[in-house]
Amino acid sequence: MKFIQQPLRLKARKRGFHLITAEVLQAMSQLRELKVGVCQVFIQHTSASLTINENADPTVRQDFETFFNKLVPENDPDYLHNYEGDDDMPAHLKAALLGSSVLIPVQNGRLALGMWQGIYLCEHRDDGGPRNLLITAWGE
């Protein structure tokens, strides 16, 4: 079994849901060496998350942002953790709901995503800064 691991530092992005599939693929050029396997993309932060969803219509990403802002509002007086800003605790909660990694099958050297699927960076902070990913693939 072969293991491939590559860190990826994403540029800072504004709050929202951003397609990063192309950046992940560019960082993992060795993926083509695997006929069958699995690829994990892990984010090393607690106020941003990853998910896989619609990659064609940008309004889907806007609707994700709208939904999560309604689900986890800012300025809730019950939050105790607020010294990093009004968007910090909601960002942690949103990240906990979506998760810190995605797992994608590898088939014939490619991510086996569906036709309309892409990997999202879910940036939950107004100014989250650059984000670090660790991408690990394994297989034969």
PDB file of C-alpha atoms in Angstrom:
ATOM      1  CA  MET A   1       0.000   0.000   0.000  1.00  0.00           C
ATOM      2  CA  LYS A   2       1.227   3.475  -0.872  1.00  0.00           C
ATOM      3  CA  PHE A   3       0.713   6.605   1.256  1.00  0.00           C
ATOM      4  CA  ILE A   4       0.869  10.165  -0.046  1.00  0.00           C
ATOM      5  CA  GLN A   5       0.649  13.210   2.210  1.00  0.00           C
ATOM      6  CA  GLN A   6       0.780  16.859   1.272  1.00  0.00           C
ATOM      7  CA  PRO A   7       0.120  20.034   3.261  1.00  0.00           C
ATOM      8  CA  LEU A   8      -1.766  22.812   1.481  1.00  0.00           C
ATOM      9  CA  ARG A   9      -2.015  26.412   2.664  1.00  0.00           C
ATOM     10  CA  LEU A  10      -5.096  28.120   1.269  1.00  0.00           C
ATOM     11  CA  LYS A  11      -5.141  31.874   0.782  1.00  0.00           C
ATOM     12  CA  ALA A  12      -7.388  33.906   3.072  1.00  0.00           C
ATOM     13  CA  ARG A  13     -10.968  34.048   1.872  1.00  0.00           C
ATOM     14  CA  LYS A  14     -13.983  36.045   2.969  1.00  0.00           C
ATOM     15  CA  ARG A  15     -16.716  34.381   4.990  1.00  0.00           C
ATOM     16  CA  GLY A  16     -18.636  31.917   2.852  1.00  0.00           C
ATOM     17  CA  PHE A  17     -18.459  28.579   1.069  1.00  0.00           C
ATOM     18  CA  HIS A  18     -15.656  28.302  -1.479  1.00  0.00           C
ATOM     19  CA  LEU A  19     -14.835  25.568  -3.992  1.00  0.00           C
ATOM     20  CA  ILE A  20     -11.287  24.309  -3.442  1.00  0.00           C
ATOM     21  CA  THR A  21     -11.334  21.076  -5.472  1.00  0.00           C
ATOM     22  CA  ALA A  22      -8.867  22.382  -8.070  1.00  0.00           C
ATOM     23  CA  GLU A  23      -6.401  23.492  -5.370  1.00  0.00           C
ATOM     24  CA  VAL A  24      -6.578  20.102  -3.675  1.00  0.00           C
ATOM     25  CA  LEU A  25      -5.979  18.306  -6.969  1.00  0.00           C
ATOM     26  CA  GLN A  26      -3.080  20.590  -7.846  1.00  0.00           C
ATOM     27  CA  ALA A  27      -1.441  19.878  -4.476  1.00  0.00           C
ATOM     28  CA  MET A  28      -1.941  16.121  -4.886  1.00  0.00           C
ATOM     29  CA  SER A  29      -0.436  15.476  -8.310  1.00  0.00           C
ATOM     30  CA  GLN A  30       0.822  12.095  -7.015  1.00  0.00           C
ATOM     31  CA  LEU A  31      -2.789  10.940  -6.716  1.00  0.00           C
ATOM     32  CA  ARG A  32      -2.552   9.601 -10.264  1.00  0.00           C
ATOM     33  CA  GLU A  33      -0.211   6.887  -8.926  1.00  0.00           C
ATOM     34  CA  LEU A  34      -3.119   5.207  -7.099  1.00  0.00           C
ATOM     35  CA  LYS A  35      -5.412   2.882  -9.001  1.00  0.00           C
ATOM     36  CA  VAL A  36      -7.751   2.444  -6.048  1.00  0.00           C
ATOM     37  CA  GLY A  37      -7.682   4.137  -2.659  1.00  0.00           C
ATOM     38  CA  VAL A  38      -8.984   6.854  -0.394  1.00  0.00           C
ATOM     39  CA  CYS A  39      -8.128  10.529   0.029  1.00  0.00           C
ATOM     40  CA  GLN A  40      -8.737  12.465   3.226  1.00  0.00           C
ATOM     41  CA  VAL A  41      -8.714  16.252   3.251  1.00  0.00           C
ATOM     42  CA  PHE A  42      -8.357  17.612   6.804  1.00  0.00           C
ATOM     43  CA  ILE A  43      -8.495  21.243   7.928  1.00  0.00           C
ATOM     44  CA  GLN A  44      -6.254  22.225  10.828  1.00  0.00           C
ATOM     45  CA  HIS A  45      -8.558  24.912  12.245  1.00  0.00           C
ATOM     46  CA  THR A  46     -11.576  25.064  14.556  1.00  0.00           C
ATOM     47  CA  SER A  47     -13.438  27.982  12.984  1.00  0.00           C
ATOM     48  CA  ALA A  48     -13.600  26.723   9.395  1.00  0.00           C
ATOM     49  CA  SER A  49     -14.746  23.397   7.996  1.00  0.00           C
ATOM     50  CA  LEU A  50     -14.942  21.216   4.895  1.00  0.00           C
ATOM     51  CA  THR A  51     -17.810  19.579   3.070  1.00  0.00           C
ATOM     52  CA  ILE A  52     -18.674  18.159  -0.338  1.00  0.00           C
ATOM     53  CA  ASN A  53     -21.633  19.497  -2.273  1.00  0.00           C
ATOM     54  CA  GLU A  54     -22.900  21.124  -5.486  1.00  0.00           C
ATOM     55  CA  ASN A  55     -20.073  22.509  -7.630  1.00  0.00           C
ATOM     56  CA  ALA A  56     -21.982  24.107 -10.505  1.00  0.00           C
ATOM     57  CA  ASP A  57     -24.455  26.718  -9.280  1.00  0.00           C
ATOM     58  CA  PRO A  58     -22.873  29.371  -7.024  1.00  0.00           C
ATOM     59  CA  THR A  59     -26.255  30.170  -5.476  1.00  0.00           C
ATOM     60  CA  VAL A  60     -26.013  26.861  -3.606  1.00  0.00           C
ATOM     61  CA  ARG A  61     -22.961  28.185  -1.760  1.00  0.00           C
ATOM     62  CA  GLN A  62     -24.781  31.444  -0.996  1.00  0.00           C
ATOM     63  CA  ASP A  63     -27.753  29.472   0.353  1.00  0.00           C
ATOM     64  CA  PHE A  64     -25.418  27.423   2.558  1.00  0.00           C
ATOM     65  CA  GLU A  65     -24.124  30.665   4.083  1.00  0.00           C
ATOM     66  CA  THR A  66     -27.668  31.961   4.617  1.00  0.00           C
ATOM     67  CA  PHE A  67     -28.801  28.704   6.232  1.00  0.00           C
ATOM     68  CA  PHE A  68     -25.868  28.420   8.645  1.00  0.00           C
ATOM     69  CA  ASN A  69     -26.140  32.080   9.657  1.00  0.00           C
ATOM     70  CA  LYS A  70     -29.799  31.506  10.523  1.00  0.00           C
ATOM     71  CA  LEU A  71     -29.034  28.240  12.313  1.00  0.00           C
ATOM     72  CA  VAL A  72     -26.148  29.669  14.370  1.00  0.00           C
ATOM     73  CA  PRO A  73     -26.655  33.421  14.775  1.00  0.00           C
ATOM     74  CA  GLU A  74     -24.048  35.856  16.006  1.00  0.00           C
ATOM     75  CA  ASN A  75     -24.437  38.028  19.104  1.00  0.00           C
ATOM     76  CA  ASP A  76     -26.209  35.353  21.127  1.00  0.00           C
ATOM     77  CA  PRO A  77     -25.978  36.621  24.727  1.00  0.00           C
ATOM     78  CA  ASP A  78     -25.702  33.036  25.988  1.00  0.00           C
ATOM     79  CA  TYR A  79     -22.285  32.488  24.361  1.00  0.00           C
ATOM     80  CA  LEU A  80     -19.475  32.701  26.891  1.00  0.00           C
ATOM     81  CA  HIS A  81     -16.607  32.485  24.365  1.00  0.00           C
ATOM     82  CA  ASN A  82     -16.735  35.908  22.721  1.00  0.00           C
ATOM     83  CA  TYR A  83     -13.392  37.615  23.303  1.00  0.00           C
ATOM     84  CA  GLU A  84     -12.218  36.883  19.727  1.00  0.00           C
ATOM     85  CA  GLY A  85     -15.218  38.638  18.188  1.00  0.00           C
ATOM     86  CA  ASP A  86     -18.902  38.134  17.562  1.00  0.00           C
ATOM     87  CA  ASP A  87     -18.223  35.664  14.747  1.00  0.00           C
ATOM     88  CA  ASP A  88     -15.874  33.388  16.715  1.00  0.00           C
ATOM     89  CA  MET A  89     -18.173  31.133  18.755  1.00  0.00           C
ATOM     90  CA  PRO A  90     -20.670  30.806  15.896  1.00  0.00           C
ATOM     91  CA  ALA A  91     -17.715  29.810  13.676  1.00  0.00           C
ATOM     92  CA  HIS A  92     -16.734  27.039  16.096  1.00  0.00           C
ATOM     93  CA  LEU A  93     -20.310  25.749  16.215  1.00  0.00           C
ATOM     94  CA  LYS A  94     -20.678  25.787  12.416  1.00  0.00           C
ATOM     95  CA  ALA A  95     -17.348  23.973  12.068  1.00  0.00           C
ATOM     96  CA  ALA A  96     -18.495  21.340  14.566  1.00  0.00           C
ATOM     97  CA  LEU A  97     -21.703  20.786  12.585  1.00  0.00           C
ATOM     98  CA  LEU A  98     -19.942  20.388   9.230  1.00  0.00           C
ATOM     99  CA  GLY A  99     -16.725  18.697  10.325  1.00  0.00           C
ATOM    100  CA  SER A 100     -13.001  18.985   9.891  1.00  0.00           C
ATOM    101  CA  SER A 101     -12.451  16.465   7.092  1.00  0.00           C
ATOM    102  CA  VAL A 102     -13.877  14.818   4.013  1.00  0.00           C
ATOM    103  CA  LEU A 103     -13.068  11.326   2.775  1.00  0.00           C
ATOM    104  CA  ILE A 104     -13.186  10.688  -0.969  1.00  0.00           C
ATOM    105  CA  PRO A 105     -12.637   7.424  -2.866  1.00  0.00           C
ATOM    106  CA  VAL A 106      -9.800   7.354  -5.397  1.00  0.00           C
ATOM    107  CA  GLN A 107     -10.470   5.520  -8.648  1.00  0.00           C
ATOM    108  CA  ASN A 108      -7.927   5.221 -11.452  1.00  0.00           C
ATOM    109  CA  GLY A 109      -5.783   8.044 -10.091  1.00  0.00           C
ATOM    110  CA  ARG A 110      -8.645  10.521  -9.689  1.00  0.00           C
ATOM    111  CA  LEU A 111     -10.972  11.635  -6.932  1.00  0.00           C
ATOM    112  CA  ALA A 112     -14.215   9.724  -7.467  1.00  0.00           C
ATOM    113  CA  LEU A 113     -16.431  12.749  -6.953  1.00  0.00           C
ATOM    114  CA  GLY A 114     -19.809  12.825  -8.658  1.00  0.00           C
ATOM    115  CA  MET A 115     -20.302  15.017 -11.707  1.00  0.00           C
ATOM    116  CA  TRP A 116     -21.811  17.875  -9.699  1.00  0.00           C
ATOM    117  CA  GLN A 117     -19.701  17.506  -6.533  1.00  0.00           C
ATOM    118  CA  GLY A 118     -16.896  19.703  -5.297  1.00  0.00           C
ATOM    119  CA  ILE A 119     -14.917  20.191  -2.100  1.00  0.00           C
ATOM    120  CA  TYR A 120     -15.874  23.316  -0.162  1.00  0.00           C
ATOM    121  CA  LEU A 121     -13.829  25.328   2.265  1.00  0.00           C
ATOM    122  CA  CYS A 122     -16.460  26.637   4.653  1.00  0.00           C
ATOM    123  CA  GLU A 123     -15.034  29.872   6.031  1.00  0.00           C
ATOM    124  CA  HIS A 124     -17.050  30.851   9.082  1.00  0.00           C
ATOM    125  CA  ARG A 125     -15.053  33.921  10.174  1.00  0.00           C
ATOM    126  CA  ASP A 126     -15.149  37.417   8.713  1.00  0.00           C
ATOM    127  CA  ASP A 127     -11.349  37.422   8.764  1.00  0.00           C
ATOM    128  CA  GLY A 128     -10.214  33.827   9.217  1.00  0.00           C
ATOM    129  CA  GLY A 129      -6.913  34.295   7.439  1.00  0.00           C
ATOM    130  CA  PRO A 130      -5.053  31.620   5.491  1.00  0.00           C
ATOM    131  CA  ARG A 131      -6.174  28.061   6.222  1.00  0.00           C
ATOM    132  CA  ASN A 132      -3.994  24.956   6.450  1.00  0.00           C
ATOM    133  CA  LEU A 133      -5.073  21.605   5.076  1.00  0.00           C
ATOM    134  CA  LEU A 134      -3.373  18.244   5.350  1.00  0.00           C
ATOM    135  CA  ILE A 135      -4.237  15.933   2.475  1.00  0.00           C
ATOM    136  CA  THR A 136      -3.510  12.237   2.837  1.00  0.00           C
ATOM    137  CA  ALA A 137      -4.186   9.547   0.246  1.00  0.00           C
ATOM    138  CA  TRP A 138      -3.548   5.844   0.473  1.00  0.00           C
ATOM    139  CA  GLY A 139      -4.133   2.848  -1.713  1.00  0.00           C
ATOM    140  CA  GLU A 140      -2.618   0.745  -4.434  1.00  0.00           C
TER     141      GLU A 140
END
